[in-house]
Amino acid sequence: MSNVNQPGSDAAQSSAAEHTDTQASKTPVNVLIVGVGGQGVIMVSKVLATLCQQQGYQVKQSEVHGMAKRGGSVFSHVRFGEHVYSPTIPAGEADVLVALEWAEGLRWLSYLKPDTGILIADTQQIVPPFACRDRKHGAAMGYARETVADIAGQVTNCFAANAGQLADGLGNAKAANTLLLGMLSTALDFQEDTWRKVISQMVPPKTVDINMEAFSQGRDWVERFDPANVPHTEERPRPGQATPHEVHLELPEINRAWCKSCDICVKFCPERCLILDQDQKAVLSRPELCTLCRLCERLCPDFAIALNYKE
Amino acid sequence: MTQSSESKLQLDPEEVTPSPGNNPLAMRPMMGNEAIARGAWEAGCKVAAAYPGTPSTEIMENLAKYPAQDLHAEWSTNEKVALDVAIGGSFAGVRSFTSMKHVGLNVASDALMSQTYIGVNGALVLAVCDDPGIHSSQNEQDTRIYGHLAMTPVLEPTDAQEALEFTRLAFDLSEQFDTPVIVRSTTRLSHTRSLVQTGERLEVPCKGFREEPKKNVMIPGHARLRHGALIERERALKEYLESSDLIRWERGGDELGIITLSTAYTYVKELMPDASILKLGVSYPLPDAKLREFCASVKRVIVVEELEPIIENELKILGLKVEGKSLFPREGEFSTDVVREGLVQAQLLPPRAKIEALEVQPMARPPLLCAGCPHTSSYMALRALNSRVSGDIGCYTLAAVEPLKAIDTTVSMGSSIANASGMALAGTESRPIVATIGDSTFLHAGLPPLINAVYNNANITVLLLDNHITAMTGGQHHPGTGRNLRGEEAHQVDYEALIKSVGVKWIKTIDSYNMGTVFQTLREATEYKGVSVVIVDRPCVLDPVKLKGPAFQVNAEACTGCQTCMNLGCPAISWTDELYEGHHKVTIDEAACIGCSLCAQVSSTNCIEPIEAPQSL
């Protein structure tokens, strides 16, 4: 696939460039910035919005607060042009999607303009506990399974980088977002130095140099981007593709004579499949729910529960 | 593609808007909420009070950024208190203001329903923010209905510029028509930034208290007279609106006319920029003659309004033929997509080309309690106790879902304690009954139900989750934090003394990072017959300061994949690819872990340990 932006080269007139040129005069340019609470989605969109305002455009930047700090999905719509009415971007109309986290990028992919939309993604994975809930033996993690190569096959203009790792190489992983801004800068028609000016104003003074370096590296990354050669998402067991684990264990066996009715096992069973019966002894009331996690066996103060290996 | 010189995107650098600096007349980017605050300040507001609530919180936070000599701004204990404080300011003769979220108006409505009869001395303006789409609320109610009920004008800005201008105007209208005025926002307007032309502050002299018992004291004889005055006020407002700039007629063709307001206007303009549009800057009352004239000027009239069919029904009462909710939903947030769908259904727009779905499986990422959240241990213990738990409003509502899954009910601010009392007094529940309530919520509306529970001898346990801040809305002070809105020192409520004084005999304050104590204390408290209160004490890990202690790590050798630590739902813990007996071993993200040690305490094999050896004291 072709590179989108090599300043000064013929590629400068590639699909994305033509797209923004022709559209911006009438229809606003739509940039959707997404990530996880705490990553800096709002900061990145503020840089872009400030830049657009300084260039004399009408800008609307829309976000939702409240859950932002609580590890949830966060998004910010930035629209700029001569006239901007709606504060939000309709599905299928984002010119650029900037994802600070890989699975969040996938979530919003349907907002990209078909064919011409540009995806700029950090391959960083923030795995929520929600993706680690399946207690069945050999269960795979519930994290999104698509790799950069999978997405590059579907989205023509897909640019991904492990921005945190690259920025860490420069000496400060916190400059990852500036690296992404460097990548974004190649997708929009603003002078490189206006970007640098705005970013310099908005980062802590001591970090200007390293942020400028990260910005340059983001631009370079796009220039020599090769989807086949991305240090993409770490390999995760894919849903439905994990090797089935051979279960060697039998269901918990409860020694009624040793059980003293403390009900620790009942209260700590994650699946709630144990109860105290009429004699106040622990019994496995719903064996079909048991995942053989052995928690009851480990917690029983009287060694009254055992999960035996199959013969 | 950055520097092609013929690009239409590129503008002359000379045209770059200068930084606003301190120039009051400059354009500056503002969130809708910031603009509302600016409007109140420019209007010469002297007294402002609020209780935080998404999406309204930033209004009062921004008002507090203006100098203290310009205005008194405060966090009040709840929305009714805040409105009453503002009413007091109005009585005293100065321009007064309160802001709240939509459900906050339910709390404040008692005061509003009387004050609308009284009217104003100094202006009285309420900014009320609705939450269509329920981004962070317990319901989706439409504040415009309160406008009708209280016969109080409701202004409807569309963007940040109008938010500023309408708020400023609201103060003038309030004094001109002797009425409280509501400025209604929505999440989308409150949290969208755009450029705003600001103005200067108007210094309004104090009018002084007006001794007028027939107007200020609402006893039946006085109130009867005032009701008539309200009806006359409505008529006068309608007449004013007939020629007001609040109603804007954008003339287009005579086939179709669209009546719209608030952010819905932006979606209509996006889709049908050239249509005949009547943009309403107000939703109550309405200019009947103007509406009739507009409807007569076109062949077909469509009303585009978010949530309830308020405008549509008003038009139908006038006998006008209009379409509205037959095309657009009554629930959820509007967007260009939603409005387009309605206009397609009305055959005014061609259907959109179907976008080919990509082959991706999005992953759910619900919000979570933070790593080290001091609420976690309480709910872990409650789940283990097999108790019946009535919850309340706050971050801790997130414990209603897996893996903590320990909350059975959540109703409204302060409901938990009385809900628990009712369940206990029904006498049918065999499990221990526990109410959980945050510190800010307790001071908002938890005290009367606690007094009531003691008074009626309900057998319940109340968990006061004291994290020393209003956390859910982003960390606001309250009377339990010892600081006020401007960050100045203030009296700090002594919870133990307060609770003791209402007659609670069993009170214990414990450290929420000590899992054993939490379990033990909850067991003791629930065994007590009568009202017992456990104060679970630890500051929020995010506000007012972000906490970070030495992180913990998992000894992979010892980890048996038992998943007990996963039961905490901590975002710092996730799986590795290594399996033990078919279960994933776990790992702790050092950057996210704040060192609360709860996972180490629940670990069944002692496989979790601090990265740095703890320093001996």
Coordinates of N, CA and C in Angstrom, one line a residue, chain A residues 33 40-50 61 63 76-78 181, chain B residues 193:
Chain A
I33 N -10.6 11.3 18.1 CA -9.5 10.8 18.9 C -10.0 10.0 20.0
G40 N -4.9 10.7 28.0 CA -4.6 12.0 27.4 C -5.3 12.3 26.1
V41 N -6.5 11.6 25.9 CA -7.3 11.9 24.7 C -7.7 13.4 24.7
I42 N -8.1 13.9 25.8 CA -8.5 15.3 25.8 C -7.4 16.2 25.5
M43 N -6.2 15.9 26.0 CA -5.0 16.8 25.8 C -4.6 16.8 24.3
V44 N -4.6 15.6 23.7 CA -4.3 15.5 22.2 C -5.3 16.3 21.4
S45 N -6.6 16.2 21.8 CA -7.6 16.9 21.0 C -7.5 18.4 21.2
K46 N -7.1 18.8 22.4 CA -6.9 20.2 22.7 C -5.8 20.8 21.8
V47 N -4.7 20.0 21.6 CA -3.6 20.5 20.8 C -4.1 20.8 19.4
L48 N -4.9 19.8 18.8 CA -5.4 19.9 17.5 C -6.4 21.1 17.4
A49 N -7.3 21.2 18.4 CA -8.3 22.2 18.3 C -7.6 23.6 18.4
T50 N -6.6 23.7 19.3 CA -5.9 25.0 19.4 C -5.2 25.4 18.1
Q61 N -15.0 20.9 19.5 CA -14.4 19.8 20.1 C -15.4 19.2 21.2
E63 N -16.7 16.1 23.9 CA -16.3 14.9 24.6 C -17.3 14.7 25.7
S76 N -13.1 11.9 21.8 CA -13.2 13.3 21.6 C -13.3 13.6 20.1
H77 N -14.4 14.3 19.8 CA -14.6 14.6 18.4 C -14.1 16.0 18.1
V78 N -13.2 16.1 17.1 CA -12.7 17.5 16.7 C -13.2 17.7 15.3
L181 N 0.9 12.7 17.6 CA 0.6 14.0 17.0 C 1.5 14.2 15.7
Chain B
R193 N -16.4 22.3 23.2 CA -15.6 23.5 23.2 C -15.8 24.2 21.8

